[in-house]
mmCIF file of C-alpha atoms and ligand atoms in Angstrom:
data_model
loop_
_atom_site.group_PDB
_atom_site.id
_atom_site.type_symbol
_atom_site.label_atom_id
_atom_site.label_comp_id
_atom_site.label_asym_id
_atom_site.label_seq_id
_atom_site.Cartn_x
_atom_site.Cartn_y
_atom_site.Cartn_z
ATOM 1 C CA MET A 1 -5.749 30.126 -36.061
ATOM 2 C CA GLN A 2 -4.588 31.331 -32.490
ATOM 3 C CA GLY A 3 -2.209 34.270 -31.899
ATOM 4 C CA GLY A 4 -4.048 37.159 -33.823
ATOM 5 C CA PRO A 5 -4.360 37.584 -37.486
ATOM 6 C CA GLY A 6 -1.854 36.559 -39.792
ATOM 7 C CA LEU A 7 -0.283 38.159 -43.191
ATOM 8 C CA PRO A 8 -1.912 36.004 -45.926
ATOM 9 C CA GLY A 9 0.104 33.328 -47.538
ATOM 10 C CA VAL A 10 2.408 33.313 -44.742
ATOM 11 C CA ALA A 11 2.471 30.046 -42.456
ATOM 12 C CA ARG A 12 2.501 30.745 -39.022
ATOM 13 C CA MET A 13 2.866 28.312 -36.072
ATOM 14 C CA PRO A 14 -0.233 28.202 -33.800
ATOM 15 C CA ARG A 15 0.850 29.632 -30.427
ATOM 16 C CA TYR A 16 -0.872 28.612 -27.033
ATOM 17 C CA GLN A 17 -0.438 28.497 -23.345
ATOM 18 C CA GLU A 18 -1.654 25.910 -21.037
ATOM 19 C CA PRO A 19 -1.235 24.001 -17.568
ATOM 20 C CA VAL A 20 1.174 21.036 -17.950
ATOM 21 C CA PHE A 21 2.953 18.538 -15.826
ATOM 22 C CA VAL A 22 6.593 18.033 -16.987
ATOM 23 C CA LEU A 23 7.070 13.769 -17.288
ATOM 24 C CA LYS A 24 10.223 13.710 -18.168
ATOM 25 C CA LYS A 25 13.037 15.901 -19.838
ATOM 26 C CA TRP A 26 16.394 14.994 -21.402
ATOM 27 C CA ASP A 27 19.467 17.211 -21.930
ATOM 28 C CA LEU A 28 20.195 18.051 -25.786
ATOM 29 C CA GLY A 29 23.584 19.037 -26.388
ATOM 30 C CA GLU A 30 25.074 21.866 -24.420
ATOM 31 C CA SER A 31 21.992 24.008 -23.775
ATOM 32 C CA ASP A 32 18.914 22.831 -24.753
ATOM 33 C CA GLN A 33 16.495 20.087 -23.481
ATOM 34 C CA LEU A 34 13.810 17.901 -24.955
ATOM 35 C CA VAL A 35 10.722 17.619 -22.545
ATOM 36 C CA SER A 36 7.951 15.463 -22.525
ATOM 37 C CA PHE A 37 4.623 16.900 -20.435
ATOM 38 C CA LEU A 38 1.195 16.082 -19.801
ATOM 39 C CA SER A 39 -1.287 19.028 -20.890
ATOM 40 C CA SER A 40 -4.789 19.654 -19.907
ATOM 41 C CA GLY A 41 -6.391 19.616 -23.281
ATOM 42 C CA ARG A 42 -4.194 18.055 -25.489
ATOM 43 C CA GLY A 43 -2.741 15.240 -23.937
ATOM 44 C CA LYS A 44 0.874 14.089 -23.850
ATOM 45 C CA LEU A 45 3.479 15.977 -25.757
ATOM 46 C CA ARG A 46 7.069 16.415 -26.231
ATOM 47 C CA GLY A 47 9.105 19.689 -27.215
ATOM 48 C CA ILE A 48 12.259 21.295 -27.346
ATOM 49 C CA ALA A 49 13.204 23.965 -24.844
ATOM 50 C CA LYS A 50 15.981 25.983 -26.486
ATOM 51 C CA GLY A 51 18.403 27.210 -23.965
ATOM 52 C CA ALA A 52 16.427 25.744 -20.773
ATOM 53 C CA LYS A 53 19.894 24.516 -19.288
ATOM 54 C CA ARG A 54 21.004 28.267 -19.465
ATOM 55 C CA SER A 55 18.249 30.779 -19.281
ATOM 56 C CA LYS A 56 17.052 31.290 -15.966
ATOM 57 C CA LYS A 57 14.913 33.971 -17.185
ATOM 58 C CA ARG A 58 12.564 32.078 -19.497
ATOM 59 C CA PHE A 59 12.462 29.153 -17.766
ATOM 60 C CA GLY A 60 13.717 29.492 -14.244
ATOM 61 C CA GLY A 61 14.157 26.125 -13.424
ATOM 62 C CA LEU A 62 10.497 25.310 -13.820
ATOM 63 C CA LEU A 63 10.795 22.622 -16.402
ATOM 64 C CA SER A 64 10.486 20.105 -13.718
ATOM 65 C CA PRO A 65 8.514 17.418 -12.124
ATOM 66 C CA PHE A 66 5.836 18.061 -9.520
ATOM 67 C CA LEU A 67 5.383 21.282 -10.426
ATOM 68 C CA LEU A 68 2.064 22.627 -12.223
ATOM 69 C CA VAL A 69 3.130 25.215 -14.786
ATOM 70 C CA GLN A 70 1.676 27.770 -17.440
ATOM 71 C CA LEU A 71 4.067 26.300 -20.430
ATOM 72 C CA GLU A 72 3.929 28.685 -23.822
ATOM 73 C CA CYS A 73 4.213 26.991 -26.770
ATOM 74 C CA PHE A 74 4.374 26.822 -30.802
ATOM 75 C CA GLU A 75 2.750 24.175 -32.732
ATOM 76 C CA ASN A 76 4.127 23.335 -36.174
ATOM 77 C CA PRO A 77 1.701 20.921 -37.609
ATOM 78 C CA SER A 78 4.622 19.486 -39.806
ATOM 79 C CA ARG A 79 6.512 18.799 -36.931
ATOM 80 C CA GLU A 80 6.154 16.043 -34.172
ATOM 81 C CA LEU A 81 8.038 18.264 -31.393
ATOM 82 C CA VAL A 82 6.266 21.687 -30.152
ATOM 83 C CA ARG A 83 8.565 24.638 -29.476
ATOM 84 C CA ILE A 84 8.521 25.536 -25.824
ATOM 85 C CA GLU A 85 9.172 29.457 -25.403
ATOM 86 C CA GLY A 86 8.259 30.163 -21.678
ATOM 87 C CA CYS A 87 7.097 28.791 -18.477
ATOM 88 C CA SER A 88 5.649 30.288 -15.101
ATOM 89 C CA LEU A 89 4.586 28.543 -12.033
ATOM 90 C CA ILE A 90 1.043 27.662 -11.262
ATOM 91 C CA HIS A 91 1.544 25.393 -8.187
ATOM 92 C CA TYR A 92 4.479 23.987 -6.452
ATOM 93 C CA TYR A 93 4.038 20.452 -4.516
ATOM 94 C CA ALA A 94 6.151 21.053 -1.539
ATOM 95 C CA PRO A 95 5.352 18.234 0.583
ATOM 96 C CA ILE A 96 6.373 15.878 -2.377
ATOM 97 C CA TYR A 97 9.838 17.562 -2.680
ATOM 98 C CA GLY A 98 10.154 17.343 1.121
ATOM 99 C CA ASP A 99 9.987 13.711 1.690
ATOM 100 C CA LEU A 100 12.035 11.047 0.014
ATOM 101 C CA GLU A 101 9.207 8.295 -0.152
ATOM 102 C CA LYS A 102 6.836 10.565 -1.919
ATOM 103 C CA LEU A 103 9.549 11.731 -4.610
ATOM 104 C CA LEU A 104 10.399 8.214 -5.289
ATOM 105 C CA VAL A 105 6.423 7.309 -5.594
ATOM 106 C CA GLY A 106 5.677 10.352 -7.690
ATOM 107 C CA CYS A 107 8.578 9.405 -9.899
ATOM 108 C CA CYS A 108 7.146 5.928 -10.445
ATOM 109 C CA ALA A 109 3.627 7.583 -11.525
ATOM 110 C CA LEU A 110 5.573 9.742 -14.012
ATOM 111 C CA ASP A 111 7.457 7.130 -15.385
ATOM 112 C CA PHE A 112 4.515 5.065 -15.824
ATOM 113 C CA LEU A 113 2.506 7.745 -17.738
ATOM 114 C CA GLU A 114 5.511 8.556 -19.846
ATOM 115 C CA ARG A 115 5.699 4.999 -20.812
ATOM 116 C CA VAL A 116 2.351 4.251 -21.769
ATOM 117 C CA LEU A 117 0.669 7.518 -22.741
ATOM 118 C CA PRO A 118 0.184 7.788 -26.625
ATOM 119 C CA GLU A 119 1.526 11.177 -27.885
ATOM 120 C CA LYS A 120 -1.442 13.479 -28.357
ATOM 121 C CA GLY A 121 -3.795 10.641 -27.755
ATOM 122 C CA ALA A 122 -4.241 11.370 -23.930
ATOM 123 C CA GLN A 123 -6.869 13.915 -22.853
ATOM 124 C CA GLU A 124 -8.174 15.575 -19.784
ATOM 125 C CA ASP A 125 -8.959 12.476 -17.899
ATOM 126 C CA TRP A 126 -5.391 11.824 -17.313
ATOM 127 C CA PHE A 127 -4.368 15.446 -16.401
ATOM 128 C CA ASP A 128 -7.007 15.278 -13.672
ATOM 129 C CA LEU A 129 -5.895 12.148 -12.535
ATOM 130 C CA LEU A 130 -2.224 13.046 -12.034
ATOM 131 C CA ARG A 131 -3.228 16.533 -10.601
ATOM 132 C CA HIS A 132 -5.586 14.516 -8.042
ATOM 133 C CA PHE A 133 -2.672 12.108 -7.601
ATOM 134 C CA PHE A 134 -0.211 14.843 -6.713
ATOM 135 C CA GLU A 135 -2.440 16.478 -4.042
ATOM 136 C CA CYS A 136 -3.102 13.020 -2.286
ATOM 137 C CA LEU A 137 0.195 12.326 -2.384
ATOM 138 C CA GLY A 138 1.280 15.640 -0.601
ATOM 139 C CA ASN A 139 -1.386 14.888 1.999
ATOM 140 C CA THR A 140 -1.078 11.067 2.707
ATOM 141 C CA SER A 141 1.224 9.079 5.419
ATOM 142 C CA THR A 142 1.171 6.167 3.005
ATOM 143 C CA ALA A 143 2.575 7.250 -0.141
ATOM 144 C CA SER A 144 3.526 3.690 -1.274
ATOM 145 C CA CYS A 145 -0.091 2.130 -0.939
ATOM 146 C CA LEU A 146 -1.476 5.560 -2.831
ATOM 147 C CA LEU A 147 0.810 4.551 -5.813
ATOM 148 C CA TRP A 148 -1.022 1.250 -6.214
ATOM 149 C CA VAL A 149 -4.586 2.744 -6.031
ATOM 150 C CA PHE A 150 -3.255 5.293 -8.974
ATOM 151 C CA PHE A 151 -1.927 2.292 -11.181
ATOM 152 C CA ALA A 152 -5.445 0.489 -10.380
ATOM 153 C CA LYS A 153 -7.052 3.973 -11.841
ATOM 154 C CA ALA A 154 -4.729 4.272 -14.388
ATOM 155 C CA LEU A 155 -5.414 0.567 -15.798
ATOM 156 C CA CYS A 156 -9.081 1.578 -16.137
ATOM 157 C CA LEU A 157 -8.344 4.710 -17.928
ATOM 158 C CA LEU A 158 -6.285 2.778 -20.390
ATOM 159 C CA GLY A 159 -9.331 0.424 -20.865
ATOM 160 C CA LEU A 160 -7.651 -2.320 -19.424
ATOM 161 C CA GLN A 161 -10.118 -2.499 -16.270
ATOM 162 C CA PRO A 162 -9.069 -5.663 -14.700
ATOM 163 C CA GLN A 163 -12.113 -7.578 -13.002
ATOM 164 C CA PHE A 164 -12.101 -8.102 -9.333
ATOM 165 C CA GLY A 165 -15.743 -8.628 -8.451
ATOM 166 C CA LYS A 166 -16.747 -11.766 -10.367
ATOM 167 C CA CYS A 167 -14.890 -14.379 -12.023
ATOM 168 C CA ILE A 168 -13.967 -13.930 -15.615
ATOM 169 C CA TYR A 169 -15.384 -17.510 -16.531
ATOM 170 C CA CYS A 170 -18.624 -18.309 -15.006
ATOM 171 C CA ARG A 171 -19.369 -14.490 -13.691
ATOM 172 C CA ARG A 172 -20.447 -15.545 -10.726
ATOM 173 C CA PRO A 173 -19.828 -13.027 -7.937
ATOM 174 C CA LEU A 174 -17.104 -14.283 -5.654
ATOM 175 C CA GLY A 175 -18.349 -15.688 -2.088
ATOM 176 C CA ARG A 176 -16.117 -14.803 1.069
ATOM 177 C CA ALA A 177 -15.112 -18.533 1.487
ATOM 178 C CA GLY A 178 -12.712 -20.745 -0.684
ATOM 179 C CA VAL A 179 -9.524 -20.439 -2.858
ATOM 180 C CA PHE A 180 -9.148 -17.507 -5.549
ATOM 181 C CA GLY A 181 -7.005 -16.795 -8.229
ATOM 182 C CA PHE A 182 -5.998 -13.947 -10.648
ATOM 183 C CA SER A 183 -5.283 -14.214 -14.142
ATOM 184 C CA VAL A 184 -2.902 -11.686 -15.608
ATOM 185 C CA PRO A 185 -3.256 -12.680 -19.492
ATOM 186 C CA HIS A 186 -7.187 -12.746 -18.763
ATOM 187 C CA GLY A 187 -7.377 -9.729 -16.730
ATOM 188 C CA GLY A 188 -9.325 -10.939 -14.037
ATOM 189 C CA VAL A 189 -10.563 -13.283 -11.122
ATOM 190 C CA VAL A 190 -10.800 -16.722 -11.102
ATOM 191 C CA CYS A 191 -13.269 -18.314 -8.774
ATOM 192 C CA GLY A 192 -12.371 -21.522 -6.828
ATOM 193 C CA ALA A 193 -14.535 -23.851 -8.963
ATOM 194 C CA CYS A 194 -12.990 -22.621 -12.513
ATOM 195 C CA ILE A 195 -9.331 -22.520 -11.106
ATOM 196 C CA ARG A 196 -8.748 -25.756 -12.578
ATOM 197 C CA ARG A 197 -8.875 -24.404 -15.897
ATOM 198 C CA GLY A 198 -4.930 -23.464 -15.154
ATOM 199 C CA THR A 199 -5.076 -19.944 -16.385
ATOM 200 C CA ALA A 200 -4.492 -18.310 -12.808
ATOM 201 C CA THR A 201 -1.013 -16.577 -12.396
ATOM 202 C CA HIS A 202 -1.553 -15.754 -8.810
ATOM 203 C CA ARG A 203 -3.463 -17.158 -5.682
ATOM 204 C CA ALA A 204 -5.431 -14.334 -3.935
ATOM 205 C CA ALA A 205 -7.236 -14.032 -0.597
ATOM 206 C CA TRP A 206 -10.916 -12.944 -0.757
ATOM 207 C CA ASP A 207 -9.929 -9.824 1.171
ATOM 208 C CA THR A 208 -7.392 -8.658 -1.211
ATOM 209 C CA LEU A 209 -9.738 -8.833 -4.243
ATOM 210 C CA LEU A 210 -12.185 -6.983 -2.127
ATOM 211 C CA LEU A 211 -9.500 -4.177 -1.707
ATOM 212 C CA LEU A 212 -8.478 -4.013 -5.405
ATOM 213 C CA ASP A 213 -12.207 -3.709 -6.348
ATOM 214 C CA ARG A 214 -12.756 -0.939 -3.684
ATOM 215 C CA TRP A 215 -9.431 0.602 -5.442
ATOM 216 C CA VAL A 216 -11.060 0.606 -8.771
ATOM 217 C CA ALA A 217 -14.656 2.131 -7.652
ATOM 218 C CA VAL A 218 -13.821 4.911 -4.826
ATOM 219 C CA PRO A 219 -11.637 8.019 -4.944
ATOM 220 C CA MET A 220 -7.933 7.772 -4.518
ATOM 221 C CA GLU A 221 -8.184 8.979 -0.926
ATOM 222 C CA GLU A 222 -10.725 6.529 0.016
ATOM 223 C CA GLY A 223 -8.808 3.952 -1.520
ATOM 224 C CA VAL A 224 -6.231 4.625 0.842
ATOM 225 C CA LEU A 225 -8.328 4.465 3.937
ATOM 226 C CA ALA A 226 -9.606 1.041 2.839
ATOM 227 C CA ALA A 227 -6.143 -0.054 2.773
ATOM 228 C CA GLU A 228 -5.381 0.887 6.529
ATOM 229 C CA GLY A 229 -4.036 -1.568 9.051
ATOM 230 C CA THR A 230 -3.913 -4.428 6.129
ATOM 231 C CA LYS A 231 -0.250 -4.496 5.274
ATOM 232 C CA ARG A 232 -0.700 -8.175 3.799
ATOM 233 C CA ARG A 233 -3.727 -7.336 1.680
ATOM 234 C CA VAL A 234 -1.611 -4.095 0.240
ATOM 235 C CA ARG A 235 1.416 -6.355 -0.470
ATOM 236 C CA GLU A 236 -0.916 -8.943 -2.270
ATOM 237 C CA ALA A 237 -2.762 -6.384 -4.315
ATOM 238 C CA ALA A 238 0.560 -4.769 -5.202
ATOM 239 C CA ARG A 239 1.969 -8.015 -6.569
ATOM 240 C CA ILE A 240 -1.108 -8.882 -8.671
ATOM 241 C CA LEU A 241 -1.346 -5.037 -10.090
ATOM 242 C CA GLU A 242 2.502 -5.008 -10.495
ATOM 243 C CA ALA A 243 2.397 -8.096 -12.292
ATOM 244 C CA PHE A 244 -0.531 -6.928 -14.777
ATOM 245 C CA LEU A 245 1.361 -3.552 -15.517
ATOM 246 C CA ALA A 246 4.347 -5.341 -16.629
ATOM 247 C CA TYR A 247 2.367 -7.815 -18.718
ATOM 248 C CA HIS A 248 0.853 -4.499 -20.629
ATOM 249 C CA VAL A 249 3.650 -2.148 -20.626
ATOM 250 C CA GLY A 250 6.124 -4.959 -22.001
ATOM 251 C CA ARG A 251 8.533 -4.599 -19.240
ATOM 252 C CA GLU A 252 8.726 -3.892 -15.756
ATOM 253 C CA LEU A 253 8.932 -0.006 -14.505
ATOM 254 C CA ARG A 254 12.441 0.678 -13.522
ATOM 255 C CA SER A 255 11.298 3.472 -11.229
ATOM 256 C CA LEU A 256 9.698 0.920 -8.937
ATOM 257 C CA ARG A 257 12.896 -1.350 -8.770
ATOM 258 C CA VAL A 258 14.715 2.133 -7.836
ATOM 259 C CA MET A 259 11.978 2.650 -5.266
ATOM 260 C CA ARG A 260 12.350 -0.795 -3.654
ATOM 261 C CA GLU A 261 16.109 -0.708 -3.815
ATOM 262 C CA VAL A 262 15.965 2.783 -1.806
ATOM 263 C CA GLN A 263 13.394 1.726 0.766
ATOM 264 C CA LYS A 264 15.233 -1.446 1.457
ATOM 265 C CA LYS A 265 18.250 0.708 2.361
ATOM 266 C CA ILE A 266 16.377 3.102 4.732
ATOM 267 C CA GLY A 267 14.762 0.272 6.230
ATOM 268 C CA GLN A 268 10.933 0.633 4.978
ATOM 269 C CA ARG A 269 8.665 -1.922 3.558
HETATM 270 ZN ZN1 ZN B 1 -15.717 -19.207 -12.044
#
């Protein structure tokens, strides 16, 4: 048991400190907050931060997105929620807070993780993915494109790895010429010869499928570089990934719609 020796026969709650990213939080009554967070070693958890809305000393406004914080928690095995006792700053992703598009993109990633990750089920890979995503988001000038690369990686971590390199029916690698499709329910590419089977939900150009294949295979920053100067391919790839996400998440991500509405208003595409 962590937290030092205990008295025999006295039930004690394991106490631990761990780096975490806050995914989402909700107000509970006048002064408490319910916080969903992704920790480095225990996956996604939810906890109660008593007095978080009032206590500047214990939490200091640090239970917020786009910060890497050290969280001090008590875990009661008989309860689902942990008790959050304190919080200290490890890293502040300042470039995200300073840019509206980056903020919107970051919120989409957090919304997605809060929605799809099982509690206490997700491990270190997800924490590393989110940390790397925040680092890339701070440095990139094409935040929207980075979000789609992130989603391509996340789908693979979920075990839903869509197949972009070869036809899901005949298993042949795609040639450069011809018509191609993508089947959302079957999670992969359909070649021109097999497209008459009628399961393709999207038409896709060869270079779009190649881009999606790259996004799955290479590190995030390289995925963004591979998309440079090809807005059409990114738009087509995003349509396919968004449909695939909606199919598996069960409904559209509200944060994606909010992002689009704001981008429209400020004249970005
Ligand atoms: Zn085929």
